[in-house]
Every structure is written in C-alpha cells, then in structure tokens.
Amino acid sequence: NMRKLLLFSLLIIAFNQDALASTMRYRSKLIKGYLVDFKTRRDVDEVSLLLVSKETGERFKTETRGGVFTFKNVPIGENILILTDKDYRKDTLKVFKTNAKEHLEHYTFSKTQPFSARLKVTWLFNWGDRTVVIKGKKVIQEHYWSHMLARVILIVYGLCLVMIFYYSVIQLSLALAYRKSKRIPKLPMPSFDIANAPKVTIQLPMFNEMYVAERIIETAARFAYPKDKLQIQVLDDSTDETKDIIAKKVAEIAATGVNIQHIHRVDRTGYKAGALDAAMDRVTGDFIAIFDADFVPDENFLLRTVPYFNNEHVGVVQTRWGHLNKTYSLLTELQAFGLNGHFAIEQQGRNSTGHFINFNGTAGIWRKKCIEDAGGWEHDTITEDLDLSYRAQMRGWKFTYLEDVESPAELPITMSALKSQQHRWMKGGAECFIKMRGKLLTHPGVRFSDRVHGMAHLFNSSVFVFILILSILSLFILHIKDSFSDLNYFVQFGAFFISSTVFLAFYYWNSYREKTGRFWNDVFKFIKRFVQFLTVSMALSMSNAVAVIEGYLRIKSSFVRTPKFNVAQKDEFTGNKYDKKSLSILNIAEGIFMLVFGFTALNRLAFGDFGMVPFHLMLAIGYGIIFFNTVKEVRTGR
C-alpha cells in the first residue's frame, strides 16, 4: 500500500509539473515597450495603456514610467495595444503577436520604432472625458460639448471653403469666356462722321487734388475732337489751395477758346455722386465722359469710343485702365497684376457673353439719356458707379467694353493709400449688394444667367470675409486634427479645395500681360508674381473684411478718396499732405496675426506636420509686409 501511495503521489506531482509547464508555455512573463510624444518625440510619463488579448479577451492595464511600459503574464498570441489616457487621443497603436518559442520569457518592442501618443489640446478641446457603458462594456468618451464645438468650427470652415470655391468657379467661367472671345474675329470700329459728331461733355470730379489737377485739365483740353462739340466741366469740391490752382488753369484753357467751366461746390453733399448729379442741369452734351484726376487718357480717346454709340441701345462705353507708375515698387506691380485680371477677364468675359458689367467710375462715357432713364446719380452708396450701372442695365441698356482702348492712371504708392482705395471699393460693393440684390432677382426681363453672374459680381467683395474667417479657423482646425481622430476625415476634404487656387491661377494667367513668348520663362515669372499677389491679398483680407461688414451693416462713413501723387519714380516722391498715416487697432491686429501665423507655421514645420504650413507662411509674410510698411510710413510721415 505504501508503494501504491508513493507511486500515486509521484504521478500527481508529475501531472502538476506538466500543467505548470503548459501554463508557462502560453504566458509571456514580460511585455515591454516605450511611448513618445508624437510631436516632440520625447518620452511621456504616467500615460495609461490597455492591452487586450485576442486569444482570451483578457485586458491588462498599465502606465508608463519614464516612457517605458510593461505588461506581465500576458497570453501568448495576438494582442491589441490601446492608448486610453484621457489627455491623449484614443488610438489603437498596434496589433502584434507574441511567439511562445522566442518570447516566453519576455517580449520587447523595437526601440527604433517607438509608439507615438498624440496629445489632445487641453486648453480648448479637452474638457474632461466621461466613462459610459455601451453593450455591457465601459467606454471612455470625449466631452460632448467639446466635440460639438469642434464640429461647429468644421462646419463654418467648410462653408468658407465652399464660398471661396464658388467664387473661383465663377472666375474660371469668366476666364473661359474670355479665351473664347479671343478666338472670335474682332469687328471693325463703327463708322464715324467727324463733321456730324455729337456733343460731348467731359466731367472731371475733384476734391483737393493739388498734385494732379492741372495735368488732367490740360489732357482733357487736348482731346482731338471738334471744339464746338466739346464741353469740359471741372467739378471741384476742394477745400484747400486746389480750388485756386483749378481756377487759374481753367481760365488759362478758356482763353484758348475751349468751352470749359469751373463748378465749385461748398456743400459736399453726396461727395462724387453729388457733384456729378448737381452738374447734370449744366450738361450740354448728349454724352458724358468722366475722368478721375489721376488719369491721363490718349488725345484720341473720344474718337475711339464715341462711334460705338451708333447703336442706340448702348448706354455706356468703358475702357481698360492702364498704369502710369506700374514699375514704381512691388506694391504697384501687384496692384497692376490684380487690376489686369478685372479689366481683361471680368469685364471682357462678362461683356462677351452679354452679362452685366460695371462702369468703373472713370475712363468711360455715358449716354446722358441712359443716366436720366436709370434714375440719375444716387449717393446712398459710396460706389455710385456700380449702383447706376446695374440700374441702367436692368432697364435694358447695353454696355460696351473696349479692352484695346487703354486709359492710363496712377496706382497708389503707399500702403495707406492702397487700403483707403480698397476700403471704398469693398464697402461700396457690399452696399450695392444690399441695395440691388432684391431688384436683380425680381426685376422683369432679366435673364437667369444675368441674375446668377450679377449676384456673384455684387457679392465679390465678400470673399475677403470668408478668407479672413478661414485663416483664423485654420488655427483651430490644426488643434481639432490633433484632438479628435474621428473628425480627421472631414479635415482631409479641405485638400479638395486646392482646386480654388488652380482656378484662380488660370484666371490670372489669361490676364497676365508680361508674356514674352518663351512659355516656361513666362510660367515661372507668373507663378512668382501670382504667389506674391495671393500673399498680400490674403493679408489685406482683415481691412477689406471690416469694410465689407460695414457695408452690410449700413454703417455710413465719409467718402475717403485715394490720395494722388503724380510720381513715376521713387526719387520723385517728396511727400503728400493728403496721405495721412497713423497706426490703428487694425494695424496692431495685423502685427499680431503676423506673429501668430508665423509661429504656427514654424511650429508645425518643426514637427513634420506640413499640411497648412504654406498657407500659414503666406499669411505671416503677407501680414508682415503690410504691418512693417505701415509702421515705416508712419515713422517717415512723422
């Protein structure tokens, strides 16, 4: 019996040893690895991790110590490693398989490929997570309102992208229309009997233009047109020595037999529109040519434009603006680049397809009857030219655009002068949109395509509001990308709208006037100029957006005209008393934006997140150009 008992005991011991050995063959004593921050590549401490065995479903929790994490007694086989820390984005790091033969004692992850943890943005989107039970399992969810805020930002960001895309599609359609119009043989200029030329009145509206007043008066007096059929009105609202300069020059010209009058107003009601309207009862011509003080039209201007009024339905003939001082600086080069796009693609593209265009306030001729039929000059907007243009065309009048007739003018040479001009154009465009949108959509007899293009035309200035909002929200988009893995798919759709830039490039390429015939040389020069133009234009979005918002809110302000300089070279500039410079809250905000976008671009560049780096670099450079030029002008002016 003792023998049997001893044998039985030995069998039990052997069985237990086999069972223990079997258990040890299917368990890894140690699984070890380390975790680093996705951006800094530094070890992260006290970060929670979960390991789930796909073989048995067992779950093992641990935290990093000095970046290192360990799991003990894990079943051999496939395992899922999950980052569960509330301060980091939840992510499945790796599914791996431990091998019983090689890793029974331990399993160490490769040190050359550490796992990365993406830290959530604690100051904005990490509002505290919560644990909920879903299908019997505890799941950590991100804060509801934090997640909702991220979605709202993405929706607004997406809407801005859509509106910019819509704008670029309209510009693309105009570029295609322009190219098509170039393939159509040009019609000869209508016949013109100089002996029976109609009477023409030239109006020269001015307000404190002491630097250029004499030049435009002399230019108008030299027009090649029968003197007995020509009237010149100098509409002078000046409050300084300009009125004396004008009076002296008008008397000098009148002495040569030219029919010229100096009409001086003391009350500036309505500003430019008011001056034009007040002089209408003194107009003797059947047609009215209007020139701003900084223009220098060719002496044959009337001979090349008046014949187009042979068509009794034509109410306006508009010519293309040229540039007297285009090569003055990079600032004037970029202005010329942008204006060429408007006067080639927009005006010619719309006109060639029969859509509404606008009288540009100068360098064009009105049929007097058209002005009267459309209701005359109104001054409830600061872009009276755009306003009257749409009222006239909705009444059935046709506008003719002559791209081949150039009327040179002066471009603003200082940042403050450019901003003043842009502010007036953008605010006036918004005011006209508010005023005309209902009439354009409901006025009888207007084609549907004219309504669509007209609404887009009037809404054009609003693109700067969308660019400003887009640029600000792009900072938050980066944080959303870091914080919410489930929203990353939405962010990626933004790349689709890179096509907006391509469409705009096509638009400006067709208006680019520095082509030499060597294709690739022209392409590289164009790309450089296009990038420079976009860089400054995007940074101007802040001041332009403020102007647009003022227009939509119907905030009234005085007519701030663009200072004229009468200089073509930098060594000719000795100052301008009308170009008043001072730092404003907007200028300070531009400096702050320069720093913010610059830091963000460099920060993302350092960590290898290149997606928005070009966009933010362009914004930083653009705001820097505007800010430092403004500061320089203020210091020089003082």
PDB file of C-alpha atoms in Angstrom, residues 35 38-39 47-49 82-93 116-121 125-126 129 140 142 477-489 491-492 604 609:
ATOM      1  CA  LEU A  35       5.897  55.588 -25.643  1.00  0.00           C
ATOM      2  CA  PHE A  38       4.017  62.432 -31.433  1.00  0.00           C
ATOM      3  CA  LYS A  39       5.395  65.953 -31.882  1.00  0.00           C
ATOM      4  CA  VAL A  47       0.141  57.655 -19.665  1.00  0.00           C
ATOM      5  CA  SER A  48      -2.496  54.920 -19.416  1.00  0.00           C
ATOM      6  CA  LEU A  49      -2.352  51.943 -21.789  1.00  0.00           C
ATOM      7  CA  ILE A  82      -4.645  50.692 -26.987  1.00  0.00           C
ATOM      8  CA  LEU A  83      -3.864  54.194 -25.748  1.00  0.00           C
ATOM      9  CA  THR A  84      -6.586  55.093 -23.250  1.00  0.00           C
ATOM     10  CA  ASP A  85      -5.228  58.092 -21.380  1.00  0.00           C
ATOM     11  CA  LYS A  86      -7.784  60.928 -21.143  1.00  0.00           C
ATOM     12  CA  ASP A  87      -5.218  63.546 -22.084  1.00  0.00           C
ATOM     13  CA  TYR A  88      -4.325  61.813 -25.341  1.00  0.00           C
ATOM     14  CA  ARG A  89      -6.218  60.835 -28.440  1.00  0.00           C
ATOM     15  CA  LYS A  90      -7.596  57.357 -28.149  1.00  0.00           C
ATOM     16  CA  ASP A  91      -5.864  55.134 -30.645  1.00  0.00           C
ATOM     17  CA  THR A  92      -5.062  51.504 -31.360  1.00  0.00           C
ATOM     18  CA  LEU A  93      -1.306  51.567 -31.504  1.00  0.00           C
ATOM     19  CA  SER A 116       3.581  57.714 -30.577  1.00  0.00           C
ATOM     20  CA  ALA A 117       0.966  59.427 -28.450  1.00  0.00           C
ATOM     21  CA  ARG A 118      -0.902  62.454 -29.838  1.00  0.00           C
ATOM     22  CA  LEU A 119      -1.620  64.906 -27.027  1.00  0.00           C
ATOM     23  CA  LYS A 120      -5.054  66.499 -27.081  1.00  0.00           C
ATOM     24  CA  VAL A 121      -5.374  70.307 -26.976  1.00  0.00           C
ATOM     25  CA  PHE A 125     -10.961  70.730 -26.563  1.00  0.00           C
ATOM     26  CA  ASN A 126     -10.055  68.604 -23.549  1.00  0.00           C
ATOM     27  CA  ASP A 129     -13.862  62.779 -20.648  1.00  0.00           C
ATOM     28  CA  ILE A 140     -14.339  56.427 -22.411  1.00  0.00           C
ATOM     29  CA  GLU A 142     -14.703  62.646 -25.213  1.00  0.00           C
ATOM     30  CA  ILE A 477      -8.527  73.143 -37.345  1.00  0.00           C
ATOM     31  CA  LEU A 478      -4.980  72.062 -36.533  1.00  0.00           C
ATOM     32  CA  HIS A 479      -5.976  71.526 -32.911  1.00  0.00           C
ATOM     33  CA  ILE A 480      -9.091  69.600 -33.931  1.00  0.00           C
ATOM     34  CA  LYS A 481      -6.919  67.352 -36.063  1.00  0.00           C
ATOM     35  CA  ASP A 482      -4.724  66.702 -33.031  1.00  0.00           C
ATOM     36  CA  SER A 483      -7.626  66.116 -30.664  1.00  0.00           C
ATOM     37  CA  PHE A 484     -10.332  64.151 -32.491  1.00  0.00           C
ATOM     38  CA  SER A 485      -9.342  61.160 -34.554  1.00  0.00           C
ATOM     39  CA  ASP A 486     -12.953  60.617 -35.678  1.00  0.00           C
ATOM     40  CA  LEU A 487     -13.067  64.099 -37.278  1.00  0.00           C
ATOM     41  CA  ASN A 488      -9.871  63.755 -39.252  1.00  0.00           C
ATOM     42  CA  TYR A 489     -11.734  62.516 -42.322  1.00  0.00           C
ATOM     43  CA  VAL A 491     -10.363  67.865 -42.318  1.00  0.00           C
ATOM     44  CA  GLN A 492      -8.897  65.939 -45.225  1.00  0.00           C
ATOM     45  CA  ARG A 604       4.213  72.664 -37.459  1.00  0.00           C
ATOM     46  CA  ASP A 609       3.036  68.456 -39.926  1.00  0.00           C
TER      47      ASP A 609
END
